[in-house]
PDB file of C-alpha atoms and ligand atoms in Angstrom:
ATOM      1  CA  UNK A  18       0.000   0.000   0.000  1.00  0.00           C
ATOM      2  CA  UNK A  19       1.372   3.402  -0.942  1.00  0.00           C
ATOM      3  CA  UNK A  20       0.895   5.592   2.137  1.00  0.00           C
ATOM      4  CA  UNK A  21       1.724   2.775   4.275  1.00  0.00           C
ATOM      5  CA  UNK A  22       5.325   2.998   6.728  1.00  0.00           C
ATOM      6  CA  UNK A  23       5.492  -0.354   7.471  1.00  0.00           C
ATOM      7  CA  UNK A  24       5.195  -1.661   3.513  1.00  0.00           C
ATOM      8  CA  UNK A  25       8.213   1.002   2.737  1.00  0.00           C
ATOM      9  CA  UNK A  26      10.220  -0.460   5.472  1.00  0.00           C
ATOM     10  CA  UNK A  27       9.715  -4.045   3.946  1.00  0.00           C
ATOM     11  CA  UNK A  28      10.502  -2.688   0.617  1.00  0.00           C
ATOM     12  CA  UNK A  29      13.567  -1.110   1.832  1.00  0.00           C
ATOM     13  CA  UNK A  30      12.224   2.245   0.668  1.00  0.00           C
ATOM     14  CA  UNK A  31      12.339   3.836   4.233  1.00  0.00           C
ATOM     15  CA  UNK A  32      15.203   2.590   6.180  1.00  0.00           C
ATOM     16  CA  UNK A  33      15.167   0.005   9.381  1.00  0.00           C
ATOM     17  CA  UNK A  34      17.512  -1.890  11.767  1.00  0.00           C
ATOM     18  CA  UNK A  35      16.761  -5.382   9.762  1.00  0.00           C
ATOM     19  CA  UNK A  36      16.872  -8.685  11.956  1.00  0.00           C
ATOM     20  CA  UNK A  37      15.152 -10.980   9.540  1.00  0.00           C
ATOM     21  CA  UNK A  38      13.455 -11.227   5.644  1.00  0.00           C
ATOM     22  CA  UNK A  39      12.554 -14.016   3.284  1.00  0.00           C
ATOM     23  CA  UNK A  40       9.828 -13.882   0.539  1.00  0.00           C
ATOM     24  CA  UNK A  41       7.301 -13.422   3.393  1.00  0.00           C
ATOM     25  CA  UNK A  42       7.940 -11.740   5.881  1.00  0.00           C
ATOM     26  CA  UNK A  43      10.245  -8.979   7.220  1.00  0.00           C
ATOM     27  CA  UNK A  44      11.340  -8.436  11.214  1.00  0.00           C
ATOM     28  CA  UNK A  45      13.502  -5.362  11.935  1.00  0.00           C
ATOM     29  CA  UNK A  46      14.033  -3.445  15.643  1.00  0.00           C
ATOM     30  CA  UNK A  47      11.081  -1.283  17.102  1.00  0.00           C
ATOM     31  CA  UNK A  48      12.125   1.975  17.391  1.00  0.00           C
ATOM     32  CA  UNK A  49      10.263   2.230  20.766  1.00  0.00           C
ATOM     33  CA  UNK A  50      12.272  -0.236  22.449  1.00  0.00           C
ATOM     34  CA  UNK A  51      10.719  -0.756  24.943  1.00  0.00           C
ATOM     35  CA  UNK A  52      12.818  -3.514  26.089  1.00  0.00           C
ATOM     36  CA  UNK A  53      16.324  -3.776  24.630  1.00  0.00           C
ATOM     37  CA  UNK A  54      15.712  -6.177  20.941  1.00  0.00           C
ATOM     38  CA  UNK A  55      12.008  -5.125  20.918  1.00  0.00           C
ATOM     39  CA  UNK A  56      11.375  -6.588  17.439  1.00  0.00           C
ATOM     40  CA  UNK A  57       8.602  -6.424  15.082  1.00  0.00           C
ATOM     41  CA  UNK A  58       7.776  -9.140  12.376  1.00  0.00           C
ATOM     42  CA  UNK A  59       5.396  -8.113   9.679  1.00  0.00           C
ATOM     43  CA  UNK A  60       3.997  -9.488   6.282  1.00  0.00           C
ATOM     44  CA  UNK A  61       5.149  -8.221   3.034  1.00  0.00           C
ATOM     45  CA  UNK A  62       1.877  -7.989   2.046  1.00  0.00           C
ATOM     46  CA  UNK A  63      -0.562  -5.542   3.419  1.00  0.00           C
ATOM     47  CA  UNK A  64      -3.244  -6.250   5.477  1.00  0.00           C
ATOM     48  CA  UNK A  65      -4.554  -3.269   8.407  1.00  0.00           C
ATOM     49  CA  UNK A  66      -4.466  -6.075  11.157  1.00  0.00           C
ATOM     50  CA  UNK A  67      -5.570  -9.446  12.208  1.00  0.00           C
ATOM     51  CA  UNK A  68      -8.882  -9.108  11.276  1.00  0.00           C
ATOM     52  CA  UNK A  69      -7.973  -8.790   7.553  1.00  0.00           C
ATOM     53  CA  UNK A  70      -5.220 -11.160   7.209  1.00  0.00           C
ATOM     54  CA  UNK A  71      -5.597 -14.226   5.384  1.00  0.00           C
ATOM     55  CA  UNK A  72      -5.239 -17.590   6.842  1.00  0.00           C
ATOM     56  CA  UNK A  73      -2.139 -18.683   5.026  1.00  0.00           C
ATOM     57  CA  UNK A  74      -0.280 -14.993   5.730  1.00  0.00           C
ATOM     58  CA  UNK A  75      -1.325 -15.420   9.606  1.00  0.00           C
ATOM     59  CA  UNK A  76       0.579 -18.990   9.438  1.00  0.00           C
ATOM     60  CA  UNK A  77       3.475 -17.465   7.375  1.00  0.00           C
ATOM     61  CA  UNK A  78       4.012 -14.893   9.790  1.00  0.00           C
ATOM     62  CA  UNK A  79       3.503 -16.935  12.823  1.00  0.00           C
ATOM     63  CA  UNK A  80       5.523 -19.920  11.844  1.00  0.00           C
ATOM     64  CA  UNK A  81       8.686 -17.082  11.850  1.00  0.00           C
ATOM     65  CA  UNK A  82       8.203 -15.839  15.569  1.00  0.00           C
ATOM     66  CA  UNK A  83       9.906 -19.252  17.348  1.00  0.00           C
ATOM     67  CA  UNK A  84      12.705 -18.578  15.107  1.00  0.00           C
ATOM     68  CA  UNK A  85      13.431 -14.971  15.952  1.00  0.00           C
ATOM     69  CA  UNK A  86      12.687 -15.388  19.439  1.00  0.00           C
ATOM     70  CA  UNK A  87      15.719 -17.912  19.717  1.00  0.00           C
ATOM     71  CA  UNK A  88      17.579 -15.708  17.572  1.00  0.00           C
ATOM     72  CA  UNK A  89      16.679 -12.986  20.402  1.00  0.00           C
ATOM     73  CA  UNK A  90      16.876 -15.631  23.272  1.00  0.00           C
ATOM     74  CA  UNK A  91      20.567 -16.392  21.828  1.00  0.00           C
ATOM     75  CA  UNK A  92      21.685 -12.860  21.899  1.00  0.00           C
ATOM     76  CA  UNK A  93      20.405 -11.141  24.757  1.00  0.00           C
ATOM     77  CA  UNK A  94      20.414 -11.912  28.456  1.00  0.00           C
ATOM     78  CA  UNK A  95      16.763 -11.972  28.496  1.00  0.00           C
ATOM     79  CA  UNK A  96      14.358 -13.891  30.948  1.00  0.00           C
ATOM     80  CA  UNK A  97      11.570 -14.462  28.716  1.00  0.00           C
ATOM     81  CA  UNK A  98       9.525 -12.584  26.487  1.00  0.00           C
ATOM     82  CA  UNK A  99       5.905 -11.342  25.484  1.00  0.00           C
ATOM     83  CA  UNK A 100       4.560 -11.665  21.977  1.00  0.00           C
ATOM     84  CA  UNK A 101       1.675  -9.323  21.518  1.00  0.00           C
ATOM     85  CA  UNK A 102      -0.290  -8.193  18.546  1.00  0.00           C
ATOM     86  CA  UNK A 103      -2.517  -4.747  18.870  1.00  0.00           C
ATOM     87  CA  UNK A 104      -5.904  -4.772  16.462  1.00  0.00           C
ATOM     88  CA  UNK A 105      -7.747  -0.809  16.109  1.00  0.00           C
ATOM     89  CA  UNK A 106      -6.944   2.139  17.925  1.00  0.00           C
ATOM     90  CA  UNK A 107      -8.711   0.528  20.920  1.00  0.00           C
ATOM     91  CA  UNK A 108      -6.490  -2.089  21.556  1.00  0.00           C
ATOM     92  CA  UNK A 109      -2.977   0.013  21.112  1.00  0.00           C
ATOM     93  CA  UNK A 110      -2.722   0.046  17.444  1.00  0.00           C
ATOM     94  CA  UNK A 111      -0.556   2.962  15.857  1.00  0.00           C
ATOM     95  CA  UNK A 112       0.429   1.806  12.882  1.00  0.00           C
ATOM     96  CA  UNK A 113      -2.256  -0.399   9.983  1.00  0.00           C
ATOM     97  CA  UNK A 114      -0.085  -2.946   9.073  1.00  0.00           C
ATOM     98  CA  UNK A 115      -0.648  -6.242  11.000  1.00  0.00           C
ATOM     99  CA  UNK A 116       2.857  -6.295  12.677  1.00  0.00           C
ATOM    100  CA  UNK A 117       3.446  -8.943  15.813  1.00  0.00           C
ATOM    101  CA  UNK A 118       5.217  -7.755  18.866  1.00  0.00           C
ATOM    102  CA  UNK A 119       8.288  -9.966  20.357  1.00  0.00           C
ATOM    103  CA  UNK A 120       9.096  -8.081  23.549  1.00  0.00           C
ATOM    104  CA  UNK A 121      12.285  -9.419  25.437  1.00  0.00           C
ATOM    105  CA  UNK A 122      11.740  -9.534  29.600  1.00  0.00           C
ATOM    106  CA  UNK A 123      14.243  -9.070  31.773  1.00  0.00           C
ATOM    107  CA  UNK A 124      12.559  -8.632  34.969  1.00  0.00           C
ATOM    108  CA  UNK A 125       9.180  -7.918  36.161  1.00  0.00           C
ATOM    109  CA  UNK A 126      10.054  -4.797  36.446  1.00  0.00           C
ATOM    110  CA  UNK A 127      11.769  -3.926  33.339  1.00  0.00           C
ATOM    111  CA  UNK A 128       9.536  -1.453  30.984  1.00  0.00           C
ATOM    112  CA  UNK A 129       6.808  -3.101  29.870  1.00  0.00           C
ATOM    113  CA  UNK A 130       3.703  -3.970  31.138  1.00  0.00           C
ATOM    114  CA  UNK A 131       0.589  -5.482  30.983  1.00  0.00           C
ATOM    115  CA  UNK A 132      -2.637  -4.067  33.103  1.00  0.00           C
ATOM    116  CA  UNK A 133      -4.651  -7.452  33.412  1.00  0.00           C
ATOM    117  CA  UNK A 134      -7.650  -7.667  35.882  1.00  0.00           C
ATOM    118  CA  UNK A 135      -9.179 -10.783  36.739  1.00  0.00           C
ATOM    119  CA  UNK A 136     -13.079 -10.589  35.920  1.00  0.00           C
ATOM    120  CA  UNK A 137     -14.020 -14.255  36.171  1.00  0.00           C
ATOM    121  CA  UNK A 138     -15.885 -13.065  39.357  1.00  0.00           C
ATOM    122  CA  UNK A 139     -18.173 -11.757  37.093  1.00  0.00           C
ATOM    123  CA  UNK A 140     -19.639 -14.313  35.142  1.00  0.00           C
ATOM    124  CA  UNK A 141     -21.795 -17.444  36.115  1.00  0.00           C
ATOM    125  CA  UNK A 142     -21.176 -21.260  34.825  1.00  0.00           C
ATOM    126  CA  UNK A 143     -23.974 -20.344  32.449  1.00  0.00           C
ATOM    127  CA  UNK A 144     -23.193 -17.089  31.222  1.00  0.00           C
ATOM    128  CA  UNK A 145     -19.373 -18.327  30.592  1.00  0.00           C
ATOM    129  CA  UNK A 146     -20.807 -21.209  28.621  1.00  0.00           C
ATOM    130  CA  UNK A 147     -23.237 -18.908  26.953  1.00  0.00           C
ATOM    131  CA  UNK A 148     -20.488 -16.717  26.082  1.00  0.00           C
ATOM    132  CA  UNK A 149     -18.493 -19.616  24.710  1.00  0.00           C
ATOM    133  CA  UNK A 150     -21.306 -20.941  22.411  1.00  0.00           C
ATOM    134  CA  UNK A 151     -21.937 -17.610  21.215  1.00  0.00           C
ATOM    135  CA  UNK A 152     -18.580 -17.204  19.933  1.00  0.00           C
ATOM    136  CA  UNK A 153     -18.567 -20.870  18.228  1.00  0.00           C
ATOM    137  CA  UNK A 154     -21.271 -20.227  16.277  1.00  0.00           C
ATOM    138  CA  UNK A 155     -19.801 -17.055  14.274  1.00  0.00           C
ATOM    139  CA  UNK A 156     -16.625 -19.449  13.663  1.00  0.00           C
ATOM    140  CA  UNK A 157     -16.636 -19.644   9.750  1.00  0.00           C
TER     141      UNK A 157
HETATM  142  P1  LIG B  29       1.488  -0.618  17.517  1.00  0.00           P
HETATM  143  O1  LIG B  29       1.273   0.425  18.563  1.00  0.00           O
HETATM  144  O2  LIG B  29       1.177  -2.033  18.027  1.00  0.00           O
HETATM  145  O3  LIG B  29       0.782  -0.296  16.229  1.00  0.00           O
HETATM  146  O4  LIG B  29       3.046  -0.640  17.244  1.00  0.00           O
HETATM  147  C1  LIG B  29       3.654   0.135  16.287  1.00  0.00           C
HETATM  148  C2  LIG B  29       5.109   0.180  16.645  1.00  0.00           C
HETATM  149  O5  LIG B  29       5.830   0.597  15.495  1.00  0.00           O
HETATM  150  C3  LIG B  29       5.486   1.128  17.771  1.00  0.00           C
HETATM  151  O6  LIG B  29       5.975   0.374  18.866  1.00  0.00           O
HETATM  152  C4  LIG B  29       6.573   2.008  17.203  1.00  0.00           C
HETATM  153  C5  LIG B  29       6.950   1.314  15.922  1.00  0.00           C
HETATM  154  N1  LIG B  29       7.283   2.208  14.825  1.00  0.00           N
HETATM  155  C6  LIG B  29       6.510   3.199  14.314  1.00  0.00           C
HETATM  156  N2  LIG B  29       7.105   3.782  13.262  1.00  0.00           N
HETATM  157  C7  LIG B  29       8.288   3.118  13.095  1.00  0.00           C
HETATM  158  C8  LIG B  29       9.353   3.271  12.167  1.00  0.00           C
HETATM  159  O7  LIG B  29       9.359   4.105  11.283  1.00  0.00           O
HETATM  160  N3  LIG B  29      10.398   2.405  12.306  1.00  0.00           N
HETATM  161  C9  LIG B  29      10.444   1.452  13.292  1.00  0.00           C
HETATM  162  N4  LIG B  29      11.513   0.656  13.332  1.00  0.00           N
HETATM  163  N5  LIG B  29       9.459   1.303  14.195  1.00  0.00           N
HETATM  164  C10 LIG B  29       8.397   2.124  14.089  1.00  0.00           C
END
């Protein structure tokens, strides 16, 4: 896509700290860092998020992220690491390219973070089944 950042970096048009390409896909450092080798894998080809990427893209791209996260475990001194993906302004999206998230962790403490509240008090063994049927029948 033309106006899109994240298609010029995987073209090589706008320059990027590279850690990874092949036909598919294309990982290069965040410039956030938000924890030291903050990487980002994306798909060459467009798609605004997970909502609008094909089936066989999704398992491109994922089938990549053990590999790099090896290639991160191997290099850095890290403890573990978070692999996130943000869909829509909502959820922490910035830029509309469907680009996965492989966060290094050091400590708990280090500088990312996760708010995460525990709501099961909320829900009976009906509604939670409810919910779960609900769900299963949009599954195309
Ligand atoms: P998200 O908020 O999930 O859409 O993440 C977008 C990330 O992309 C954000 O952490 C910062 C990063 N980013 C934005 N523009 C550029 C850029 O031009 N180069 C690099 N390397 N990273 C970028």
């Amino acid at each position: 896509m033309d106006d899109c950042i994240f298609c010029k970096i995987a073209k090589g048009d706008i320059p990027s700290a590279k850690v990874y390409e092949d036909e598919k896909v294309y990982a290069f450092l965040d410039l956030s860092q938000v924890t030291k080798g903050h990487t980002l894998i994306i798909p060459k080809t467009h798609a605004r998020n997970i909502f609008d990427l094909p089936e066989d893209e999704a398992a491109e791209v994922f089938r990549r992220v053990p590999k790099i996260a090896n290639a991160l475990k191997e290099t850095l001194a890290l403890e573990g690491l978070n692999v996130l993906n943000n869909n829509e302004e909502v959820a922490s999206q910035s830029v509309f390219h469907t680009h996965i998230h492989l966060l290094p962790r050091y400590s708990a403490k280090d500088d990312f973070g996760l708010k995460w509240k525990d709501n099961s008090g909320s829900y009976t063994q009906e509604s939670f089944q409810e919910l779960a049927e609900s769900i299963a029948a949009h599954i195309q």
